[in-house]
PDB file of C-alpha atoms in Angstrom:
ATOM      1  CA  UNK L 157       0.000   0.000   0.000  1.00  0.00           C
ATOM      2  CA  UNK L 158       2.872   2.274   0.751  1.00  0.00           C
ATOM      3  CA  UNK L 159       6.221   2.520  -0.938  1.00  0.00           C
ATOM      4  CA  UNK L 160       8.495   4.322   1.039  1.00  0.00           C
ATOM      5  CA  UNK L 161      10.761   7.253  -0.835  1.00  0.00           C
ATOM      6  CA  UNK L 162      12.722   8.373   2.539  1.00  0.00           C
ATOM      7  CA  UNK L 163      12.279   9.238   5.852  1.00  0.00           C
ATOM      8  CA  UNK L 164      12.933  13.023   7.985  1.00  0.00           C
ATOM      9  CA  UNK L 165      15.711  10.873  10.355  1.00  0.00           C
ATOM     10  CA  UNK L 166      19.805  11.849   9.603  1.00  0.00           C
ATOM     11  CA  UNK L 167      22.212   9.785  10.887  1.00  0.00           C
ATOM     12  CA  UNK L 168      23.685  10.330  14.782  1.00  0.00           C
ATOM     13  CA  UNK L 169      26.591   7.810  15.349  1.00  0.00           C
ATOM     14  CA  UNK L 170      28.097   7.141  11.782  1.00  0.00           C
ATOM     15  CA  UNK L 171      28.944   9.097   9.019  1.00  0.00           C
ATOM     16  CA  UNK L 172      27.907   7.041   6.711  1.00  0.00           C
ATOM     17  CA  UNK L 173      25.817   3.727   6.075  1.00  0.00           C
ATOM     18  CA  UNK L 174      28.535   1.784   4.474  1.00  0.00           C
ATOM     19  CA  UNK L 175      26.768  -1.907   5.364  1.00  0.00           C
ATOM     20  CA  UNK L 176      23.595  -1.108   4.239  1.00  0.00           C
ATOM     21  CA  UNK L 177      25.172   0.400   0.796  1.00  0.00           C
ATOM     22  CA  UNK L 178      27.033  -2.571   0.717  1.00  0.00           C
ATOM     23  CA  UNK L 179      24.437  -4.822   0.407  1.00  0.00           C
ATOM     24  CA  UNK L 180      22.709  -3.540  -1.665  1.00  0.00           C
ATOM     25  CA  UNK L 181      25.353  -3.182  -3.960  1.00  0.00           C
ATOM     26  CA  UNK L 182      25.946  -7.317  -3.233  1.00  0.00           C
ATOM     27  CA  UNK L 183      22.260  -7.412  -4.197  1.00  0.00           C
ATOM     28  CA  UNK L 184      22.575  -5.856  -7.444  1.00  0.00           C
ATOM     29  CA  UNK L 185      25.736  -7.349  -8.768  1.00  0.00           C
ATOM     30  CA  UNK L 186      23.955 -10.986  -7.993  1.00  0.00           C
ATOM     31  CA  UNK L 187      20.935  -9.747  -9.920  1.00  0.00           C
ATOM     32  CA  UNK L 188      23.005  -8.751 -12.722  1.00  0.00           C
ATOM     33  CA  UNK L 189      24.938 -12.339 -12.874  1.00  0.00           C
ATOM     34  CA  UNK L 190      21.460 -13.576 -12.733  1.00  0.00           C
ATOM     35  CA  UNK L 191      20.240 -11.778 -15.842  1.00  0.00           C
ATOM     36  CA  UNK L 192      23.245 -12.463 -17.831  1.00  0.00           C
ATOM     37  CA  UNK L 193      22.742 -16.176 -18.229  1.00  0.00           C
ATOM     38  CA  UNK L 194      22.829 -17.963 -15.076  1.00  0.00           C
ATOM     39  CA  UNK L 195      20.084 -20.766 -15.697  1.00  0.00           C
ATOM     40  CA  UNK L 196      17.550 -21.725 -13.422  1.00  0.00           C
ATOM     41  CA  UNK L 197      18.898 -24.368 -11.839  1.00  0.00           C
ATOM     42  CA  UNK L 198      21.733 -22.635 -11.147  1.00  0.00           C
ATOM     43  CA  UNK L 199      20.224 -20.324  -9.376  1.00  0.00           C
ATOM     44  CA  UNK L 200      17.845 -23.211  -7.265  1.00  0.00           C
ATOM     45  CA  UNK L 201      20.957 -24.061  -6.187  1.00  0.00           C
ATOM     46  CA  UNK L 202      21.357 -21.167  -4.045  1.00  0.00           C
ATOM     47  CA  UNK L 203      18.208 -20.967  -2.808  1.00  0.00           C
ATOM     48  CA  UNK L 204      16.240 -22.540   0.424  1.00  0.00           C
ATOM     49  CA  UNK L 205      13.883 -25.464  -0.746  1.00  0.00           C
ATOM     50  CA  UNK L 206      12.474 -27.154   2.588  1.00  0.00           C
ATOM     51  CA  UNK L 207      12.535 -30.373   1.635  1.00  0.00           C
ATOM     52  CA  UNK L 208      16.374 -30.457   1.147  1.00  0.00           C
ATOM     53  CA  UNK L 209      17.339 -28.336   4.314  1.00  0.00           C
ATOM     54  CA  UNK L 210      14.879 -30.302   6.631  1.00  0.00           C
ATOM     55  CA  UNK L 211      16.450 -33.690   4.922  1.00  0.00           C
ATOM     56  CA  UNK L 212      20.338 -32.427   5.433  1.00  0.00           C
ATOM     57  CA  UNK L 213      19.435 -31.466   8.813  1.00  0.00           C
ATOM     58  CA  UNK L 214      17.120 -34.380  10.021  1.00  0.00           C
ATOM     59  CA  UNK L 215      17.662 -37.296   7.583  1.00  0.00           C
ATOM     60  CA  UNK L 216      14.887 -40.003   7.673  1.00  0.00           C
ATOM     61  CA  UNK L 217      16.931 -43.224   7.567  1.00  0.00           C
ATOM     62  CA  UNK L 218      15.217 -45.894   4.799  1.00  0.00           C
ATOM     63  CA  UNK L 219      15.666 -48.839   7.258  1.00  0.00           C
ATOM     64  CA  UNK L 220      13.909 -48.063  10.598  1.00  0.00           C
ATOM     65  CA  UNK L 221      11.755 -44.999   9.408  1.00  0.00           C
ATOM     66  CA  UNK L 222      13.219 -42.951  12.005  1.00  0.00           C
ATOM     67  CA  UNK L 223      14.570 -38.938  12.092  1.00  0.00           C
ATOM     68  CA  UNK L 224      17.991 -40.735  13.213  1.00  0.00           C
ATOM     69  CA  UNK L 225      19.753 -42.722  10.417  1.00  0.00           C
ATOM     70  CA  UNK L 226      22.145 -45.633  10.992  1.00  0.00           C
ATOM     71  CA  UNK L 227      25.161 -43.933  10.002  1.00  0.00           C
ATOM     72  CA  UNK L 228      24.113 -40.891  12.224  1.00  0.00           C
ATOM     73  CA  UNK L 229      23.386 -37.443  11.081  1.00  0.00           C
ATOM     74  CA  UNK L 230      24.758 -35.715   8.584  1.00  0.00           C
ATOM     75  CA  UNK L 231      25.180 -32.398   7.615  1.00  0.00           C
ATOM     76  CA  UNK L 232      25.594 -30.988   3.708  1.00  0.00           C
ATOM     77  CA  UNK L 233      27.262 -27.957   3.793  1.00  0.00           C
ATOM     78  CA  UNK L 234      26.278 -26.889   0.556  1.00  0.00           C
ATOM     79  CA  UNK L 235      22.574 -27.264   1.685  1.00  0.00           C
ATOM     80  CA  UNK L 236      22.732 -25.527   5.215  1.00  0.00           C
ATOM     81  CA  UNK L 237      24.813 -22.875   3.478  1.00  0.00           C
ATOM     82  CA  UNK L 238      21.707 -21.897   1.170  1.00  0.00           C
ATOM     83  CA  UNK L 239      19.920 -20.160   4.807  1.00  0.00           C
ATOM     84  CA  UNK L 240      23.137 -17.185   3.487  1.00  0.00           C
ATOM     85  CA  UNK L 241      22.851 -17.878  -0.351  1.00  0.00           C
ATOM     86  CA  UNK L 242      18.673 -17.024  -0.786  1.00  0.00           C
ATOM     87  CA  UNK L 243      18.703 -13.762   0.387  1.00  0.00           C
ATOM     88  CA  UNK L 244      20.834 -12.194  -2.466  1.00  0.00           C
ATOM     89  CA  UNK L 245      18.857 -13.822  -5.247  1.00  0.00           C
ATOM     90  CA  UNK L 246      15.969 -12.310  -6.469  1.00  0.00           C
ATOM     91  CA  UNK L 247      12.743 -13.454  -9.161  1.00  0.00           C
ATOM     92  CA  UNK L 248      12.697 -10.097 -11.009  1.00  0.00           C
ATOM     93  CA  UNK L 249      13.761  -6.559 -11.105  1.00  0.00           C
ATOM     94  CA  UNK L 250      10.421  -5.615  -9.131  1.00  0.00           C
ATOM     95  CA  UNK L 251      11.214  -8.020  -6.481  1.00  0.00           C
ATOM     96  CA  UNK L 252      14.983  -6.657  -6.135  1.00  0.00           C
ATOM     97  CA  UNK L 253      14.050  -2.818  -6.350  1.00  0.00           C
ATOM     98  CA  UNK L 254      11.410  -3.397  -3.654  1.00  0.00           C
ATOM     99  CA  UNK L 255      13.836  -5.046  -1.788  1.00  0.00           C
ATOM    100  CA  UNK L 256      16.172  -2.378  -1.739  1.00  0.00           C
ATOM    101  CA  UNK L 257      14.149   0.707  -1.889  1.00  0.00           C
ATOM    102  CA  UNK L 258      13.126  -0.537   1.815  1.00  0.00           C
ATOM    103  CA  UNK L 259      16.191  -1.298   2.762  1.00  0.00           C
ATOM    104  CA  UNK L 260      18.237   1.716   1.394  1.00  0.00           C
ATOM    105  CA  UNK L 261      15.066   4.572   2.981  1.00  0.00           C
ATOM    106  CA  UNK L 262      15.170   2.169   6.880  1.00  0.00           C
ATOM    107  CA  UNK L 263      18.587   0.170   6.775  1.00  0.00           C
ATOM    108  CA  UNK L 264      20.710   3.320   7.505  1.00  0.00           C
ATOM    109  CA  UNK L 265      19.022   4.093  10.755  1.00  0.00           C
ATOM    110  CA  UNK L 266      19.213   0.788  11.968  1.00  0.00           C
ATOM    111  CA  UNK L 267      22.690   0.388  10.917  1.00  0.00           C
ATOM    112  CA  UNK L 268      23.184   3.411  12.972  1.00  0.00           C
ATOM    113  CA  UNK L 269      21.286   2.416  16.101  1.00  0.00           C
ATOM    114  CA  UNK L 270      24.058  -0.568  16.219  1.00  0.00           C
ATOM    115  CA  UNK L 271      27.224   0.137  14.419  1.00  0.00           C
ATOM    116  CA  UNK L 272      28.573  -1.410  10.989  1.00  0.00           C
ATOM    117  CA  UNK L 273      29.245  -4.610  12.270  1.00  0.00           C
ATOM    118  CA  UNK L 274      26.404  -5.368  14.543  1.00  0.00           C
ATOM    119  CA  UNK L 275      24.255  -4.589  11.791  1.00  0.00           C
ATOM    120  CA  UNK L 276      25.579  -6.836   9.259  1.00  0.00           C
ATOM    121  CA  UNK L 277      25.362  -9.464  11.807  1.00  0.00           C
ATOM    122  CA  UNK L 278      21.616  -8.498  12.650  1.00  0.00           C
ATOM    123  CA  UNK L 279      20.669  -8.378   8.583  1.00  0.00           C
ATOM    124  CA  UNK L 280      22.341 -11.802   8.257  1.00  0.00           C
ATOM    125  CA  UNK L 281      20.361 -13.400  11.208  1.00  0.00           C
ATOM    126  CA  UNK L 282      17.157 -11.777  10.268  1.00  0.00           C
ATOM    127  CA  UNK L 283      17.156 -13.884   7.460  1.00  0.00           C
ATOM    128  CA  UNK L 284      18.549 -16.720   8.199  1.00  0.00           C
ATOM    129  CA  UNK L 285      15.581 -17.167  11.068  1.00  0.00           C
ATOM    130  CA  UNK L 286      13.129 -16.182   8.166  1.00  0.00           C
ATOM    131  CA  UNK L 287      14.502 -18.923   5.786  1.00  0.00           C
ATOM    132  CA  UNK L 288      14.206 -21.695   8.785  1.00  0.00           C
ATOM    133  CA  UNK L 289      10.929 -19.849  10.170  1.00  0.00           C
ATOM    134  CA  UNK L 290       9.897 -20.996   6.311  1.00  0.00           C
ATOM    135  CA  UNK L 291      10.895 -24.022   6.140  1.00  0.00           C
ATOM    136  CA  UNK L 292       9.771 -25.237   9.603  1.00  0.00           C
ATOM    137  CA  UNK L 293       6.237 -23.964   7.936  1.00  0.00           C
ATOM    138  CA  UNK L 294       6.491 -25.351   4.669  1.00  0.00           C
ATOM    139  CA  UNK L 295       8.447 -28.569   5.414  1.00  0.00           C
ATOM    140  CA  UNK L 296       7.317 -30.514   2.285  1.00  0.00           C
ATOM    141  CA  UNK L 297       8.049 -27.707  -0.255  1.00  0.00           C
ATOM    142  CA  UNK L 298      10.313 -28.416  -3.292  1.00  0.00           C
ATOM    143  CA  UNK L 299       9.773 -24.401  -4.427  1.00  0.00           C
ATOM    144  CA  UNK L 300      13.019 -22.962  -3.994  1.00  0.00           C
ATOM    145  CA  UNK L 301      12.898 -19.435  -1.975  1.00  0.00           C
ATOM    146  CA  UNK L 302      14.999 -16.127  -3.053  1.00  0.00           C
ATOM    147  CA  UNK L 303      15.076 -12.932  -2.285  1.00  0.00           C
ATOM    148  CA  UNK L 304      15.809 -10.055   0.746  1.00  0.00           C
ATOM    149  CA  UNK L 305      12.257  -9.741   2.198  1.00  0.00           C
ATOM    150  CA  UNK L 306      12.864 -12.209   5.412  1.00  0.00           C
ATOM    151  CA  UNK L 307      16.182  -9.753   6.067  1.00  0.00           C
ATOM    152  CA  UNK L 308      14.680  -6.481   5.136  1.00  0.00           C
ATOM    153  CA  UNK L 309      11.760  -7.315   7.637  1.00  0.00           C
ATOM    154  CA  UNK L 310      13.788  -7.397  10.081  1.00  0.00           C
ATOM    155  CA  UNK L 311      15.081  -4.108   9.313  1.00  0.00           C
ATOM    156  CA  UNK L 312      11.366  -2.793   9.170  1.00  0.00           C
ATOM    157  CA  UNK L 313      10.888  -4.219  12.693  1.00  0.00           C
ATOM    158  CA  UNK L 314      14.267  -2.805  14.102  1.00  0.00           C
ATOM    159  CA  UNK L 315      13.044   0.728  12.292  1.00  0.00           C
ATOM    160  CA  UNK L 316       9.402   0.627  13.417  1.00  0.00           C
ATOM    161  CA  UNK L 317      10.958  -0.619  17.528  1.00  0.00           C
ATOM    162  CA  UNK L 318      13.525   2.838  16.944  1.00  0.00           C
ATOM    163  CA  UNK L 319      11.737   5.412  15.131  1.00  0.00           C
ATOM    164  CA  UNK L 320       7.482   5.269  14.364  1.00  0.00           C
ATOM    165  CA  UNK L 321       7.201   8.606  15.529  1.00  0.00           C
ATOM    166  CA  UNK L 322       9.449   9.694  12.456  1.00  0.00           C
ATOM    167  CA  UNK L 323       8.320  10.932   9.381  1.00  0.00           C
ATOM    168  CA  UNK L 324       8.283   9.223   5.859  1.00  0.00           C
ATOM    169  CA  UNK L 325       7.743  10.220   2.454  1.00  0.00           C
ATOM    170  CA  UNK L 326       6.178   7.585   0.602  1.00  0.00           C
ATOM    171  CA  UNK L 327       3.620   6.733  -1.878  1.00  0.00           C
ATOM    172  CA  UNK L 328      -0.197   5.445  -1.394  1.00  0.00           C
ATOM    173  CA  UNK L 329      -1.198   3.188  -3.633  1.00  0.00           C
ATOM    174  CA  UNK L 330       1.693   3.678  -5.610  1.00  0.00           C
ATOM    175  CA  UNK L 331       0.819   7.152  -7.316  1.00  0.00           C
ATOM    176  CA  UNK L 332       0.001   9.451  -4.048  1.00  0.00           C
ATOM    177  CA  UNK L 333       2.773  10.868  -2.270  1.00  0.00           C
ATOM    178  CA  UNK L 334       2.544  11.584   1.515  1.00  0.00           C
ATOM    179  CA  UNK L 335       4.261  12.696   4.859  1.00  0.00           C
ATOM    180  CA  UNK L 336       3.461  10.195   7.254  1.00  0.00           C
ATOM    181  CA  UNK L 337       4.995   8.571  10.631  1.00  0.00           C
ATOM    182  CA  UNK L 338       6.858   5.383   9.987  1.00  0.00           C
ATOM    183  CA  UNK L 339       4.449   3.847  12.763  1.00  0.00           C
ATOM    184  CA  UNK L 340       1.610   3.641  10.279  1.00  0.00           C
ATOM    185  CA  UNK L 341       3.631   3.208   7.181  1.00  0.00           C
ATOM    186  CA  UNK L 342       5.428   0.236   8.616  1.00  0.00           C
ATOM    187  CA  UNK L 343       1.889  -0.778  11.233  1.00  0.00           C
ATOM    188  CA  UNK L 344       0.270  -1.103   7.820  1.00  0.00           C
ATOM    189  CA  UNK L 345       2.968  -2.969   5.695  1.00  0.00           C
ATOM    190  CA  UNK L 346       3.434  -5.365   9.065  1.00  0.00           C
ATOM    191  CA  UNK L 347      -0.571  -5.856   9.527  1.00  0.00           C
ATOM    192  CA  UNK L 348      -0.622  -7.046   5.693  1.00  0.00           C
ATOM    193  CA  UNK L 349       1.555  -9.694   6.298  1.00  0.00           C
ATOM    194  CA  UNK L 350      -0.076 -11.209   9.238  1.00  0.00           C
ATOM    195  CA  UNK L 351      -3.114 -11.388   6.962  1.00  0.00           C
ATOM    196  CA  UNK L 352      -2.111 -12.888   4.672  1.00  0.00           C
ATOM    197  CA  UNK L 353      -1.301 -15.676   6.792  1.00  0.00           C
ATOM    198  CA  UNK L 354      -4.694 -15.777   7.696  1.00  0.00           C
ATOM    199  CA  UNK L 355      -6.399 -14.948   4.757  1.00  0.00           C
ATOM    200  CA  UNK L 356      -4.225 -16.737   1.893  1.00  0.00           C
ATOM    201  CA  UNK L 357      -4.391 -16.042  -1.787  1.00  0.00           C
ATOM    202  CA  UNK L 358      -2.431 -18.395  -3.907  1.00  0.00           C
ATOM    203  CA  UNK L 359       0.239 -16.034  -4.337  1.00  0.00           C
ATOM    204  CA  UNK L 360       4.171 -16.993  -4.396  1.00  0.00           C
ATOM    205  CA  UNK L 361       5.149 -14.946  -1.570  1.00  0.00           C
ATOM    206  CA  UNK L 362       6.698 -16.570   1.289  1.00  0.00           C
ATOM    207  CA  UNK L 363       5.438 -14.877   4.091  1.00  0.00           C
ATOM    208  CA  UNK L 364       6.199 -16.774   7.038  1.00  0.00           C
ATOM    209  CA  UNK L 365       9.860 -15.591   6.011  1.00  0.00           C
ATOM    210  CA  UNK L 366       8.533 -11.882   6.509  1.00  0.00           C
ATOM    211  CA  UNK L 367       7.270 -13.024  10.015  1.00  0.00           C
ATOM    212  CA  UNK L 368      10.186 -14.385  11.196  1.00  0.00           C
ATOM    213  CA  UNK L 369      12.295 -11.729  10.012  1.00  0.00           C
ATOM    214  CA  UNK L 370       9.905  -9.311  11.889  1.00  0.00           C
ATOM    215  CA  UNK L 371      10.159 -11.914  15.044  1.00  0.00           C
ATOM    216  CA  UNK L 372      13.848 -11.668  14.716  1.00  0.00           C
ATOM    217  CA  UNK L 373      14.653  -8.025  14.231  1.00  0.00           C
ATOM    218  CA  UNK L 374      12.160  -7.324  16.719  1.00  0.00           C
ATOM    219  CA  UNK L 375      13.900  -9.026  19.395  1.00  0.00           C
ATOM    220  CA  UNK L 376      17.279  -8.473  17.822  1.00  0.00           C
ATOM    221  CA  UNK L 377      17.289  -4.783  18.018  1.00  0.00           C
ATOM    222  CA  UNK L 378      16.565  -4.657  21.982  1.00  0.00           C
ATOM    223  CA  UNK L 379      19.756  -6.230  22.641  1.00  0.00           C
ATOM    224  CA  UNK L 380      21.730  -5.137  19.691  1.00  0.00           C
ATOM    225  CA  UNK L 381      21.549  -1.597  19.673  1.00  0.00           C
ATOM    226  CA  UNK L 382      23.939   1.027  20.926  1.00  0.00           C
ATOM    227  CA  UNK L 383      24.115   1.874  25.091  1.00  0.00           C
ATOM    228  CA  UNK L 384      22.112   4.761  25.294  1.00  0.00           C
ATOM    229  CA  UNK L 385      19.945   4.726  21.894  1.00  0.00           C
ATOM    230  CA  UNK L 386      16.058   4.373  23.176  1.00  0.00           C
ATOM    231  CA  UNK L 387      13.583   2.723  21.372  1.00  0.00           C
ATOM    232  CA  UNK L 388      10.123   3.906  20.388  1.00  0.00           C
ATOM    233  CA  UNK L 389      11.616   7.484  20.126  1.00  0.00           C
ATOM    234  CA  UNK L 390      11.674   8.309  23.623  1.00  0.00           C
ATOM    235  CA  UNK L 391      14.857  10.185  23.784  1.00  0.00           C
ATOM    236  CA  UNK L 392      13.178  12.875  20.365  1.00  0.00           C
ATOM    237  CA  UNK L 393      11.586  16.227  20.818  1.00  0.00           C
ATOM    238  CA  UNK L 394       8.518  17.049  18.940  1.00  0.00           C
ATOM    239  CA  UNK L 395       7.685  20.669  17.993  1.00  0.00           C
TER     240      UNK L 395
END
């Protein structure tokens, strides 16, 4: 309902947001090698199917029908290491700029609630927990899942936990721009999601990876952020 253009909020502790440009550069370089040939199963290869990270993590042995096969677990790296792969992929060039329009207007304010390397660590675990949050939900998919929306939620719910009382440019149904508080421009993007999950419509968005990137970066940014930044605005004068 609302895409966000950029928010009234500059920067406190750094002097720049060199993480969040970062990935987003990471982002668009992957896109690029994605467009200029690599196939589709190349790119499945990189991605989170739940079938094969549920399999490499609890494999069903074919004798006694149990989670624990005779020869003991084992442990694909190449599998596990697709929860880090799928979040740099993306379907199309909608699905990447959406991505990263979020991420570039909300990403630098988190990044400087926490500091460059606490917030690379915090984008990385956002979506890691949104991949597994998936695939604990979907355990008998074979889709494959790309893309930065599990991550980038957890931005949103870091941003919305800092700042709702700041103001955001962005545009209503697409056409409309408008100055509004990040609490209802995020409240309404993060109320969509939830109902979906209740009321779902066939599409292929996975969004119990938006939840548990919101669960995570929620959570996350109470313990994460800087000594002394406040959440929910407290420490900001209003006029």
């Amino acid at each position: 309902m609302f895409i966000p253009l950029r928010d009234d909020n500059s920067l406190k502790s750094i002097p720049f947001q060199y993480v969040t440009v970062s990935l987003i550069v990471v982002n668009v370089l992957v896109f690029i090698l994605e467009v200029s040939g690599l196939g589709d199963a190349s790119i499945a290869s990189f991605a989170v199917t739940p079938r094969n990270l549920l399999a490499s993590i609890l494999p069903v042995g074919e004798a006694s029908g149990t989670l624990v096969p005779e020869g003991g677990y084992s442990y694909p790296l190449a599998v596990q290491t697709t929860l880090l792969t799928y979040m740099f992929f993306h379907a199309d060039i909608f699905h990447l700029v959406g991505n990263m329009l979020f991420l570039w207007v909300f990403g630098d304010n988190v990044e400087d609630a926490m500091g460059h390397a606490k917030f690379l660590l915090f984008y990385i675990a956002c979506g890691v927990m949104a991949g597994l949050l998936h695939t604990i939900m979907q355990p008998d998919s074979d889709v494959p899942l790309i893309g930065a929306s599990g991550a980038v939620a957890g931005v949103i719910a870091a941003y919305l936990m800092l700042h709702p009382r700041v103001n955001v440019w962005v545009l209503a149904f697409k056409v409309i721009p408008l100055r509004i508080t990040a609490g209802l421009a995020l409240g309404v993007w993060v109320a969509m999601q939830v109902a979906m999950l209740l009321m779902p419509d066939g599409s292929p968005v996975a969004w119990w990876a938006h939840i548990g990137g919101l669960i995570t970066g929620a959570v996350l940014i109470v313990f994460m952020r800087r000594p002394g930044v406040q959440l929910f605005d407290r420490d900001m004068k209003l006029a």
